[in-house]
mmCIF file of C-alpha atoms in Angstrom:
data_model
loop_
_atom_site.group_PDB
_atom_site.id
_atom_site.type_symbol
_atom_site.label_atom_id
_atom_site.label_comp_id
_atom_site.label_asym_id
_atom_site.label_seq_id
_atom_site.Cartn_x
_atom_site.Cartn_y
_atom_site.Cartn_z
ATOM 1 C CA MET A 1 0.649 0.015 0.072
ATOM 2 C CA ASN A 2 2.627 1.895 -0.116
ATOM 3 C CA PHE A 3 2.244 3.404 -3.825
ATOM 4 C CA ILE A 4 -1.246 4.558 -2.487
ATOM 5 C CA GLU A 5 0.367 6.815 0.015
ATOM 6 C CA LYS A 6 2.985 8.116 -2.351
ATOM 7 C CA TYR A 7 0.849 8.984 -4.680
ATOM 8 C CA TYR A 8 -1.500 10.527 -2.330
ATOM 9 C CA SER A 9 0.827 12.226 -0.747
ATOM 10 C CA LYS A 10 1.210 15.361 -3.051
ATOM 11 C CA TYR A 11 -2.765 16.428 -2.011
ATOM 12 C CA PRO A 12 -2.901 18.526 0.639
ATOM 13 C CA GLU A 13 -5.776 16.863 2.790
ATOM 14 C CA GLU A 14 -8.579 19.332 2.428
ATOM 15 C CA LYS A 15 -8.615 18.840 -1.442
ATOM 16 C CA LEU A 16 -8.690 14.829 -1.002
ATOM 17 C CA ILE A 17 -11.264 14.910 2.136
ATOM 18 C CA ASN A 18 -12.978 17.306 -1.262
ATOM 19 C CA TRP A 19 -13.220 14.991 -3.665
ATOM 20 C CA PHE A 20 -14.137 12.420 -2.053
ATOM 21 C CA LYS A 21 -17.853 14.308 -0.549
ATOM 22 C CA GLN A 22 -17.696 15.056 -4.481
ATOM 23 C CA ILE A 23 -17.430 11.658 -5.118
ATOM 24 C CA CYS A 24 -20.095 10.117 -3.041
ATOM 25 C CA PHE A 25 -22.876 12.419 -3.938
ATOM 26 C CA ALA A 26 -22.260 11.995 -7.751
ATOM 27 C CA GLU A 27 -22.218 7.652 -6.786
ATOM 28 C CA ALA A 28 -25.340 8.288 -5.475
ATOM 29 C CA ILE A 29 -27.193 10.382 -8.183
ATOM 30 C CA SER A 30 -25.706 8.145 -10.362
ATOM 31 C CA TRP A 31 -27.986 5.306 -9.023
ATOM 32 C CA LEU A 32 -30.558 7.531 -9.147
ATOM 33 C CA LEU A 33 -29.963 7.956 -12.599
ATOM 34 C CA LEU A 34 -29.397 4.679 -13.653
ATOM 35 C CA PHE A 35 -32.544 3.599 -11.845
ATOM 36 C CA SER A 36 -34.697 5.902 -14.220
ATOM 37 C CA ALA A 37 -32.693 4.572 -17.009
ATOM 38 C CA MET A 38 -33.607 0.624 -15.528
ATOM 39 C CA ILE A 39 -37.034 2.155 -15.315
ATOM 40 C CA TRP A 40 -36.713 3.432 -18.954
ATOM 41 C CA ILE A 41 -35.105 0.281 -20.374
ATOM 42 C CA ARG A 42 -37.899 -2.327 -18.736
ATOM 43 C CA VAL A 43 -41.236 -0.079 -20.430
ATOM 44 C CA GLU A 44 -39.562 0.251 -23.928
ATOM 45 C CA PRO A 45 -36.926 -2.109 -24.430
ATOM 46 C CA GLU A 46 -36.665 -1.592 -27.932
ATOM 47 C CA ASN A 47 -37.040 2.596 -27.969
ATOM 48 C CA ILE A 48 -33.079 3.736 -29.317
ATOM 49 C CA PHE A 49 -33.237 6.383 -27.021
ATOM 50 C CA ALA A 50 -33.103 4.452 -23.386
ATOM 51 C CA ILE A 51 -31.292 1.760 -24.637
ATOM 52 C CA ILE A 52 -28.055 4.477 -25.558
ATOM 53 C CA TYR A 53 -29.502 6.225 -22.091
ATOM 54 C CA ILE A 54 -28.831 3.371 -20.007
ATOM 55 C CA SER A 55 -25.476 2.670 -21.445
ATOM 56 C CA THR A 56 -24.317 6.725 -21.013
ATOM 57 C CA ILE A 57 -25.359 6.585 -17.281
ATOM 58 C CA GLY A 58 -24.237 2.807 -16.772
ATOM 59 C CA SER A 59 -20.787 4.022 -18.000
ATOM 60 C CA ILE A 60 -21.044 7.366 -15.931
ATOM 61 C CA HIS A 61 -22.383 4.805 -13.266
ATOM 62 C CA GLY A 62 -19.425 2.294 -13.387
ATOM 63 C CA LEU A 63 -16.827 5.846 -13.499
ATOM 64 C CA PHE A 64 -17.895 7.135 -10.091
ATOM 65 C CA PHE A 65 -17.809 3.605 -8.860
ATOM 66 C CA THR A 66 -14.247 2.924 -9.093
ATOM 67 C CA LEU A 67 -13.768 6.653 -8.963
ATOM 68 C CA TYR A 68 -15.742 6.132 -4.663
ATOM 69 C CA LEU A 69 -12.743 2.403 -4.656
ATOM 70 C CA ILE A 70 -9.839 3.816 -5.243
ATOM 71 C CA PHE A 71 -9.809 7.524 -3.056
ATOM 72 C CA LEU A 72 -10.796 4.797 -0.123
ATOM 73 C CA PRO A 73 -7.507 3.956 0.660
ATOM 74 C CA ALA A 74 -7.030 8.284 0.760
ATOM 75 C CA ILE A 75 -9.428 8.635 3.307
ATOM 76 C CA ARG A 76 -9.201 5.536 5.392
ATOM 77 C CA LYS A 77 -5.630 6.966 6.162
ATOM 78 C CA ILE A 78 -7.093 10.447 6.173
ATOM 79 C CA TYR A 79 -9.946 9.311 8.627
ATOM 80 C CA ASP A 80 -7.857 7.030 10.703
ATOM 81 C CA TRP A 81 -10.477 4.255 10.406
ATOM 82 C CA ASP A 82 -10.424 0.870 11.462
ATOM 83 C CA ASP A 83 -10.769 -2.835 9.640
ATOM 84 C CA GLU A 84 -14.391 -2.180 11.001
ATOM 85 C CA ASP A 85 -15.359 1.163 9.526
ATOM 86 C CA PHE A 86 -13.324 0.436 6.279
ATOM 87 C CA ILE A 87 -15.600 -2.456 5.587
ATOM 88 C CA PHE A 88 -18.656 -0.762 5.592
ATOM 89 C CA ALA A 89 -17.349 2.001 4.082
ATOM 90 C CA LEU A 90 -16.344 -0.787 1.035
ATOM 91 C CA MET A 91 -19.394 -1.652 1.335
ATOM 92 C CA GLY A 92 -21.192 1.015 1.375
ATOM 93 C CA ALA A 93 -20.427 0.879 -2.619
ATOM 94 C CA PHE A 94 -22.347 -1.200 -3.248
ATOM 95 C CA PHE A 95 -25.545 -0.278 -2.107
ATOM 96 C CA PRO A 96 -28.211 3.247 -3.718
ATOM 97 C CA PHE A 97 -27.346 6.021 -1.503
ATOM 98 C CA ALA A 98 -24.496 4.411 1.053
ATOM 99 C CA THR A 99 -22.005 6.787 -0.062
ATOM 100 C CA ILE A 100 -24.068 9.380 1.647
ATOM 101 C CA TRP A 101 -23.837 7.658 4.535
ATOM 102 C CA VAL A 102 -20.313 7.228 4.427
ATOM 103 C CA ASP A 103 -19.610 10.537 3.619
ATOM 104 C CA LYS A 104 -21.947 12.012 6.465
ATOM 105 C CA LYS A 105 -21.828 9.707 9.510
ATOM 106 C CA LEU A 106 -17.889 8.079 9.404
ATOM 107 C CA ALA A 107 -16.601 10.796 6.786
ATOM 108 C CA ARG A 108 -15.429 13.071 10.118
ATOM 109 C CA LYS A 109 -12.524 13.376 11.989
ATOM 110 C CA ASN A 110 -14.484 14.379 14.884
ATOM 111 C CA ARG A 111 -16.426 11.335 15.521
ATOM 112 C CA VAL A 112 -17.528 9.736 18.581
ATOM 113 C CA GLU A 113 -16.869 5.866 19.041
#
């Protein structure tokens, strides 16, 4: 994990925290758009715009999902998470809108244990 620390050490903590908060929010919004795309493709499976929409939104969601996972090790170090907190944050990537919970509840420096 030394390469992760080396890579993220170029940026100040405030910038990494700000990026992480934006990624958490964007990932949650992309979930919402992905749900709308799934409904649209279910209602009109032959519509070319629905197919393009779900492909585009799915790719965008995949980007934010990947960015969230890439940023987690750096954020773990910044907030000094133990293994349990890190696993909760990692599982948050797989549940709709859970990244907002991670941002609001786990990503705080003065958190009471």
